[in-house]
PDB file of C-alpha atoms in Angstrom:
ATOM      1  CA  MET A   1     -81.896  91.311 -46.296  1.00 42.00           C
ATOM      2  CA  GLU A   2     -82.686  94.081 -44.134  1.00 43.00           C
ATOM      3  CA  GLY A   3     -85.522  92.180 -42.554  1.00 42.00           C
ATOM      4  CA  ARG A   4     -83.321  89.113 -42.073  1.00 42.00           C
ATOM      5  CA  TYR A   5     -80.463  90.847 -39.949  1.00 38.00           C
ATOM      6  CA  SER A   6     -82.723  93.585 -38.161  1.00 44.00           C
ATOM      7  CA  ASN A   7     -82.890  91.470 -34.808  1.00 47.00           C
ATOM      8  CA  GLU A   8     -79.342  90.617 -34.744  1.00 49.00           C
ATOM      9  CA  ILE A   9     -77.049  92.227 -32.054  1.00 49.00           C
ATOM     10  CA  PRO A  10     -74.202  94.405 -33.558  1.00 58.00           C
ATOM     11  CA  PHE A  11     -70.796  92.999 -33.029  1.00 55.00           C
ATOM     12  CA  THR A  12     -69.491  95.944 -30.921  1.00 60.00           C
ATOM     13  CA  LYS A  13     -72.632  95.849 -28.774  1.00 56.00           C
ATOM     14  CA  ALA A  14     -72.079  92.115 -28.261  1.00 51.00           C
ATOM     15  CA  LEU A  15     -68.548  92.575 -27.063  1.00 54.00           C
ATOM     16  CA  THR A  16     -69.944  95.359 -24.579  1.00 61.00           C
ATOM     17  CA  ILE A  17     -72.333  92.835 -23.227  1.00 60.00           C
ATOM     18  CA  PHE A  18     -69.755  90.131 -22.894  1.00 57.00           C
ATOM     19  CA  ALA A  19     -67.370  92.494 -21.057  1.00 58.00           C
ATOM     20  CA  VAL A  20     -70.045  93.601 -18.578  1.00 56.00           C
ATOM     21  CA  ILE A  21     -71.111  89.967 -17.964  1.00 68.00           C
ATOM     22  CA  ALA A  22     -67.385  89.024 -17.325  1.00 59.00           C
ATOM     23  CA  ILE A  23     -66.916  91.954 -14.938  1.00 66.00           C
ATOM     24  CA  VAL A  24     -70.023  90.870 -13.001  1.00 55.00           C
ATOM     25  CA  ILE A  25     -68.862  87.285 -12.838  1.00 65.00           C
ATOM     26  CA  PHE A  26     -65.461  88.361 -11.710  1.00 59.00           C
ATOM     27  CA  ALA A  27     -66.949  90.566  -8.883  1.00 58.00           C
ATOM     28  CA  LEU A  28     -69.124  87.742  -7.803  1.00 62.00           C
ATOM     29  CA  GLY A  29     -66.070  85.598  -7.661  1.00 55.00           C
ATOM     30  CA  ILE A  30     -64.211  88.155  -5.498  1.00 53.00           C
ATOM     31  CA  GLY A  31     -67.229  88.535  -3.102  1.00 54.00           C
ATOM     32  CA  ILE A  32     -67.616  84.567  -2.682  1.00 52.00           C
ATOM     33  CA  GLY A  33     -63.923  84.348  -2.197  1.00 50.00           C
ATOM     34  CA  GLU A  34     -63.872  87.024   0.543  1.00 50.00           C
ATOM     35  CA  MET A  35     -67.023  85.500   2.145  1.00 50.00           C
ATOM     36  CA  PHE A  36     -65.868  81.873   2.329  1.00 49.00           C
ATOM     37  CA  PHE A  37     -62.106  81.777   1.792  1.00 49.00           C
ATOM     38  CA  TRP A  38     -59.921  84.775   2.121  1.00 46.00           C
ATOM     39  CA  ASP A  39     -61.588  86.532   5.034  1.00 48.00           C
ATOM     40  CA  GLN A  40     -60.946  83.483   7.202  1.00 49.00           C
ATOM     41  CA  TYR A  41     -57.371  84.587   7.324  1.00 49.00           C
ATOM     42  CA  GLU A  42     -57.964  88.211   7.410  1.00 52.00           C
ATOM     43  CA  THR A  43     -60.039  87.973  10.623  1.00 70.00           C
ATOM     44  CA  ILE A  44     -57.320  86.104  12.582  1.00 74.00           C
ATOM     45  CA  ASN A  45     -56.156  88.407  15.285  1.00 88.00           C
ATOM     46  CA  PRO A  46     -52.529  89.281  14.732  1.00 93.00           C
ATOM     47  CA  LEU A  47     -52.060  88.984  18.606  1.00 93.00           C
ATOM     48  CA  ASP A  48     -53.355  85.301  18.364  1.00 94.00           C
ATOM     49  CA  LYS A  49     -50.886  84.717  15.633  1.00 95.00           C
ATOM     50  CA  GLU A  50     -48.025  86.150  17.915  1.00 95.00           C
ATOM     51  CA  ILE A  51     -49.299  83.902  20.836  1.00 96.00           C
ATOM     52  CA  GLU A  52     -49.042  80.738  18.572  1.00 96.00           C
ATOM     53  CA  TYR A  53     -45.590  81.667  17.436  1.00 96.00           C
ATOM     54  CA  TYR A  54     -44.318  82.090  21.074  1.00 97.00           C
ATOM     55  CA  LYS A  55     -46.043  79.008  22.106  1.00 96.00           C
ATOM     56  CA  GLY A  56     -44.154  77.170  19.546  1.00 96.00           C
ATOM     57  CA  ILE A  57     -40.825  78.608  20.785  1.00 97.00           C
ATOM     58  CA  VAL A  58     -41.629  77.777  24.372  1.00 97.00           C
ATOM     59  CA  ALA A  59     -42.651  74.210  23.451  1.00 97.00           C
ATOM     60  CA  ARG A  60     -39.298  73.569  21.788  1.00 97.00           C
ATOM     61  CA  GLN A  61     -37.200  75.504  24.232  1.00 97.00           C
ATOM     62  CA  LYS A  62     -38.621  74.952  27.643  1.00 94.00           C
ATOM     63  CA  ASP A  63     -35.860  77.124  29.478  1.00 96.00           C
ATOM     64  CA  ASN A  64     -36.256  80.106  27.117  1.00 98.00           C
ATOM     65  CA  ASP A  65     -37.225  82.708  29.820  1.00 98.00           C
ATOM     66  CA  ASN A  66     -37.281  85.654  27.062  1.00 98.00           C
ATOM     67  CA  ALA A  67     -39.724  83.623  24.946  1.00 98.00           C
ATOM     68  CA  LEU A  68     -41.965  83.104  28.036  1.00 98.00           C
ATOM     69  CA  VAL A  69     -41.779  86.691  28.762  1.00 98.00           C
ATOM     70  CA  GLU A  70     -42.901  87.577  25.221  1.00 98.00           C
ATOM     71  CA  LEU A  71     -45.749  84.923  25.552  1.00 98.00           C
ATOM     72  CA  GLY A  72     -46.820  86.349  28.833  1.00 98.00           C
ATOM     73  CA  TRP A  73     -46.792  89.944  27.591  1.00 98.00           C
ATOM     74  CA  ARG A  74     -49.063  88.847  24.431  1.00 98.00           C
ATOM     75  CA  TYR A  75     -51.356  87.255  26.946  1.00 98.00           C
ATOM     76  CA  TYR A  76     -51.350  90.459  29.031  1.00 98.00           C
ATOM     77  CA  ARG A  77     -52.134  92.528  26.025  1.00 97.00           C
ATOM     78  CA  LYS A  78     -54.924  90.210  25.003  1.00 96.00           C
ATOM     79  CA  GLY A  79     -56.420  90.714  28.646  1.00 97.00           C
ATOM     80  CA  ASP A  80     -55.769  87.019  29.637  1.00 98.00           C
ATOM     81  CA  TYR A  81     -53.868  88.011  32.855  1.00 98.00           C
ATOM     82  CA  GLN A  82     -54.116  84.561  34.446  1.00 98.00           C
ATOM     83  CA  GLN A  83     -52.181  82.936  31.467  1.00 98.00           C
ATOM     84  CA  ALA A  84     -49.873  86.019  31.569  1.00 99.00           C
ATOM     85  CA  VAL A  85     -49.097  85.161  35.140  1.00 99.00           C
ATOM     86  CA  LYS A  86     -48.648  81.607  34.667  1.00 98.00           C
ATOM     87  CA  ASN A  87     -45.892  82.185  31.804  1.00 99.00           C
ATOM     88  CA  LEU A  88     -44.294  85.077  33.525  1.00 99.00           C
ATOM     89  CA  GLU A  89     -43.935  83.185  36.771  1.00 99.00           C
ATOM     90  CA  GLU A  90     -42.325  80.308  34.891  1.00 98.00           C
ATOM     91  CA  ALA A  91     -39.919  82.869  33.386  1.00 99.00           C
ATOM     92  CA  VAL A  92     -38.944  84.237  36.713  1.00 98.00           C
ATOM     93  CA  ARG A  93     -38.451  80.628  38.007  1.00 98.00           C
ATOM     94  CA  ILE A  94     -36.045  80.063  35.063  1.00 98.00           C
ATOM     95  CA  ASN A  95     -34.082  83.358  35.286  1.00 98.00           C
ATOM     96  CA  ASP A  96     -34.889  85.425  38.440  1.00 98.00           C
ATOM     97  CA  SER A  97     -32.578  88.161  37.091  1.00 98.00           C
ATOM     98  CA  ASN A  98     -34.725  88.905  34.108  1.00 98.00           C
ATOM     99  CA  PRO A  99     -36.102  92.559  34.827  1.00 98.00           C
ATOM    100  CA  ALA A 100     -38.800  92.297  31.928  1.00 98.00           C
ATOM    101  CA  ALA A 101     -40.173  88.964  33.478  1.00 99.00           C
ATOM    102  CA  HIS A 102     -40.636  90.762  36.905  1.00 99.00           C
ATOM    103  CA  PHE A 103     -42.056  93.967  35.354  1.00 99.00           C
ATOM    104  CA  ASN A 104     -44.621  92.414  33.374  1.00 99.00           C
ATOM    105  CA  LEU A 105     -45.546  89.961  36.195  1.00 99.00           C
ATOM    106  CA  ALA A 106     -46.004  93.115  38.397  1.00 99.00           C
ATOM    107  CA  LEU A 107     -48.390  94.617  35.762  1.00 99.00           C
ATOM    108  CA  SER A 108     -50.276  91.197  35.556  1.00 99.00           C
ATOM    109  CA  TYR A 109     -50.549  90.775  39.306  1.00 99.00           C
ATOM    110  CA  LYS A 110     -51.953  94.430  39.438  1.00 98.00           C
ATOM    111  CA  GLU A 111     -54.627  93.586  37.048  1.00 98.00           C
ATOM    112  CA  ILE A 112     -55.910  90.569  38.995  1.00 98.00           C
ATOM    113  CA  GLY A 113     -55.868  92.500  42.222  1.00 98.00           C
ATOM    114  CA  LEU A 114     -52.643  90.937  43.840  1.00 98.00           C
ATOM    115  CA  LEU A 115     -51.203  94.318  44.795  1.00 98.00           C
ATOM    116  CA  GLU A 116     -48.771  93.086  47.344  1.00 98.00           C
ATOM    117  CA  LYS A 117     -47.335  90.641  44.981  1.00 99.00           C
ATOM    118  CA  ALA A 118     -47.157  93.434  42.410  1.00 99.00           C
ATOM    119  CA  GLU A 119     -45.418  95.624  44.811  1.00 99.00           C
ATOM    120  CA  GLU A 120     -42.819  92.908  45.347  1.00 99.00           C
ATOM    121  CA  GLU A 121     -42.181  92.385  41.808  1.00 99.00           C
ATOM    122  CA  PHE A 122     -41.751  96.107  41.031  1.00 99.00           C
ATOM    123  CA  ASN A 123     -39.317  96.406  43.932  1.00 98.00           C
ATOM    124  CA  LYS A 124     -37.398  93.389  42.386  1.00 98.00           C
ATOM    125  CA  VAL A 125     -37.198  95.111  38.992  1.00 99.00           C
ATOM    126  CA  LEU A 126     -35.616  98.182  40.805  1.00 98.00           C
ATOM    127  CA  GLN A 127     -33.256  95.890  42.533  1.00 98.00           C
ATOM    128  CA  ILE A 128     -31.995  94.461  39.407  1.00 98.00           C
ATOM    129  CA  SER A 129     -32.143  97.467  37.362  1.00 98.00           C
ATOM    130  CA  PRO A 130     -32.235 100.753  39.357  1.00 97.00           C
ATOM    131  CA  ASP A 131     -32.573 102.899  36.257  1.00 97.00           C
ATOM    132  CA  HIS A 132     -35.613 101.153  34.882  1.00 98.00           C
ATOM    133  CA  LYS A 133     -37.782 104.006  33.621  1.00 96.00           C
ATOM    134  CA  LEU A 134     -41.156 102.353  33.744  1.00 98.00           C
ATOM    135  CA  ALA A 135     -41.224 100.686  37.099  1.00 98.00           C
ATOM    136  CA  PRO A 136     -41.349 103.724  39.260  1.00 99.00           C
ATOM    137  CA  PHE A 137     -43.959 105.235  37.119  1.00 99.00           C
ATOM    138  CA  TYR A 138     -46.384 102.247  37.264  1.00 99.00           C
ATOM    139  CA  MET A 139     -45.418 101.653  40.859  1.00 99.00           C
ATOM    140  CA  GLY A 140     -46.199 105.163  41.718  1.00 99.00           C
ATOM    141  CA  LYS A 141     -49.512 104.912  39.810  1.00 98.00           C
ATOM    142  CA  MET A 142     -50.562 101.815  41.829  1.00 99.00           C
ATOM    143  CA  TYR A 143     -49.657 103.788  45.014  1.00 99.00           C
ATOM    144  CA  PHE A 144     -51.731 106.618  43.952  1.00 99.00           C
ATOM    145  CA  GLU A 145     -54.793 104.424  43.312  1.00 98.00           C
ATOM    146  CA  GLN A 146     -54.361 102.967  46.696  1.00 98.00           C
ATOM    147  CA  ASN A 147     -54.475 106.408  48.164  1.00 98.00           C
ATOM    148  CA  ARG A 148     -50.906 105.903  49.353  1.00 99.00           C
ATOM    149  CA  TYR A 149     -49.819 109.435  48.357  1.00 99.00           C
ATOM    150  CA  ASP A 150     -46.446 109.652  50.087  1.00 99.00           C
ATOM    151  CA  ASP A 151     -45.317 106.326  48.450  1.00 99.00           C
ATOM    152  CA  ALA A 152     -46.669 107.626  45.170  1.00 99.00           C
ATOM    153  CA  ILE A 153     -44.711 110.825  45.386  1.00 99.00           C
ATOM    154  CA  LYS A 154     -41.536 109.044  46.137  1.00 98.00           C
ATOM    155  CA  GLN A 155     -41.892 106.725  43.149  1.00 99.00           C
ATOM    156  CA  LEU A 156     -43.190 109.376  40.771  1.00 99.00           C
ATOM    157  CA  VAL A 157     -40.322 111.775  41.606  1.00 99.00           C
ATOM    158  CA  LYS A 158     -37.950 109.049  40.756  1.00 98.00           C
ATOM    159  CA  ALA A 159     -39.987 108.417  37.487  1.00 98.00           C
ATOM    160  CA  THR A 160     -39.475 112.058  36.508  1.00 98.00           C
ATOM    161  CA  GLU A 161     -35.931 111.874  37.333  1.00 98.00           C
ATOM    162  CA  LEU A 162     -35.398 108.761  35.219  1.00 98.00           C
ATOM    163  CA  ASP A 163     -37.455 110.006  32.449  1.00 98.00           C
ATOM    164  CA  PRO A 164     -37.671 113.671  32.303  1.00 98.00           C
ATOM    165  CA  ALA A 165     -39.539 113.703  29.117  1.00 98.00           C
ATOM    166  CA  SER A 166     -42.412 111.870  30.641  1.00 98.00           C
ATOM    167  CA  ALA A 167     -45.360 114.260  30.909  1.00 98.00           C
ATOM    168  CA  ASP A 168     -47.618 111.595  32.155  1.00 98.00           C
ATOM    169  CA  ALA A 169     -45.203 111.169  35.110  1.00 99.00           C
ATOM    170  CA  SER A 170     -45.192 114.742  35.854  1.00 99.00           C
ATOM    171  CA  TYR A 171     -49.077 115.008  35.578  1.00 99.00           C
ATOM    172  CA  LEU A 172     -49.603 111.927  37.871  1.00 99.00           C
ATOM    173  CA  LEU A 173     -46.994 113.412  40.356  1.00 99.00           C
ATOM    174  CA  GLY A 174     -48.877 116.605  40.317  1.00 99.00           C
ATOM    175  CA  GLN A 175     -52.088 114.577  41.177  1.00 99.00           C
ATOM    176  CA  ALA A 176     -50.243 113.038  44.162  1.00 99.00           C
ATOM    177  CA  TYR A 177     -49.025 116.330  45.427  1.00 99.00           C
ATOM    178  CA  GLN A 178     -52.554 117.785  45.041  1.00 98.00           C
ATOM    179  CA  ALA A 179     -53.906 114.818  47.009  1.00 98.00           C
ATOM    180  CA  LYS A 180     -51.566 115.627  49.791  1.00 98.00           C
ATOM    181  CA  GLY A 181     -52.583 119.401  49.794  1.00 97.00           C
ATOM    182  CA  TYR A 182     -49.091 120.388  48.290  1.00 98.00           C
ATOM    183  CA  ASN A 183     -50.796 122.797  45.862  1.00 98.00           C
ATOM    184  CA  GLU A 184     -47.670 124.756  44.806  1.00 97.00           C
ATOM    185  CA  GLU A 185     -45.742 121.497  43.960  1.00 98.00           C
ATOM    186  CA  ALA A 186     -48.790 120.312  42.291  1.00 98.00           C
ATOM    187  CA  LEU A 187     -49.050 123.269  39.957  1.00 98.00           C
ATOM    188  CA  ALA A 188     -45.359 123.150  39.155  1.00 98.00           C
ATOM    189  CA  ALA A 189     -45.659 119.546  38.324  1.00 99.00           C
ATOM    190  CA  TYR A 190     -48.759 120.282  35.975  1.00 99.00           C
ATOM    191  CA  GLU A 191     -46.724 123.084  34.370  1.00 98.00           C
ATOM    192  CA  ARG A 192     -43.947 120.662  33.577  1.00 98.00           C
ATOM    193  CA  ALA A 193     -46.304 118.239  32.102  1.00 98.00           C
ATOM    194  CA  LEU A 194     -47.655 120.999  29.825  1.00 98.00           C
ATOM    195  CA  GLU A 195     -44.338 122.301  28.774  1.00 98.00           C
ATOM    196  CA  LEU A 196     -43.494 118.774  27.590  1.00 98.00           C
ATOM    197  CA  VAL A 197     -46.882 118.134  26.001  1.00 98.00           C
ATOM    198  CA  PRO A 198     -48.812 121.481  25.604  1.00 98.00           C
ATOM    199  CA  GLY A 199     -51.826 119.493  24.547  1.00 97.00           C
ATOM    200  CA  HIS A 200     -52.012 117.442  27.541  1.00 98.00           C
ATOM    201  CA  SER A 201     -55.666 117.701  28.430  1.00 97.00           C
ATOM    202  CA  GLU A 202     -55.716 116.143  31.867  1.00 98.00           C
ATOM    203  CA  ALA A 203     -52.786 118.138  32.930  1.00 98.00           C
ATOM    204  CA  LYS A 204     -54.351 121.386  31.478  1.00 97.00           C
ATOM    205  CA  GLU A 205     -57.683 120.740  33.243  1.00 98.00           C
ATOM    206  CA  ALA A 206     -56.013 120.010  36.561  1.00 98.00           C
ATOM    207  CA  TYR A 207     -53.790 122.922  36.387  1.00 97.00           C
ATOM    208  CA  TYR A 208     -56.587 125.604  35.692  1.00 96.00           C
ATOM    209  CA  LYS A 209     -58.907 124.028  38.204  1.00 96.00           C
ATOM    210  CA  LEU A 210     -56.289 124.044  40.999  1.00 97.00           C
ATOM    211  CA  GLN A 211     -55.059 127.475  40.106  1.00 94.00           C
ATOM    212  CA  ALA A 212     -58.706 128.676  40.339  1.00 94.00           C
ATOM    213  CA  GLN A 213     -58.953 127.116  43.798  1.00 92.00           C
ATOM    214  CA  VAL A 214     -55.748 128.625  45.089  1.00 90.00           C
ATOM    215  CA  LYS A 215     -56.884 132.141  43.943  1.00 87.00           C
ATOM    216  CA  LYS A 216     -60.064 131.892  45.904  1.00 83.00           C
ATOM    217  CA  LYS A 217     -58.349 131.235  49.045  1.00 70.00           C
TER     218      LYS A 217
END
């Protein structure tokens, strides 16, 4: 009897082997599913989903300026500025009093180098909504990048007044003041940025560099 059954696998060991095989098969199934099926859905960019969603709304409601603004903004975020402009221009055509349409159009024009058109759109935003917090900041930033420092200061002062909690507005105002040689005003603006955000690295670096330069004079 002993010789007859000596080569048979014990029942508990067989169960263990069966369980291991089942786990391996399950893991392989998961891997194949992720490779060929499930991953196809996971790799779709959420932004593309949003674009398709708003395209559907626009297709059904051609005069929906807000849907066009949302669609244009998604294209802007994706970096497709031409498509952003196309949809935002249509939104403005439908409703010329939509500040979001003009604002996003200004940003899109700026990205493709149409700075005069961007300036016009920023001005339209402020005509429609004088207390718009973002328009003066981005308008001032655009002027600063064009070396139009007086215009930049004017808009950035307005930006800090409309949004006193914006450390970036104070920092950029400091940069514009410094470019004009108004060092005391620049230091004060940097200090304000650091009061708002003590860890603002750009403001901190600019403040200490300018302070060192002033002390040398």
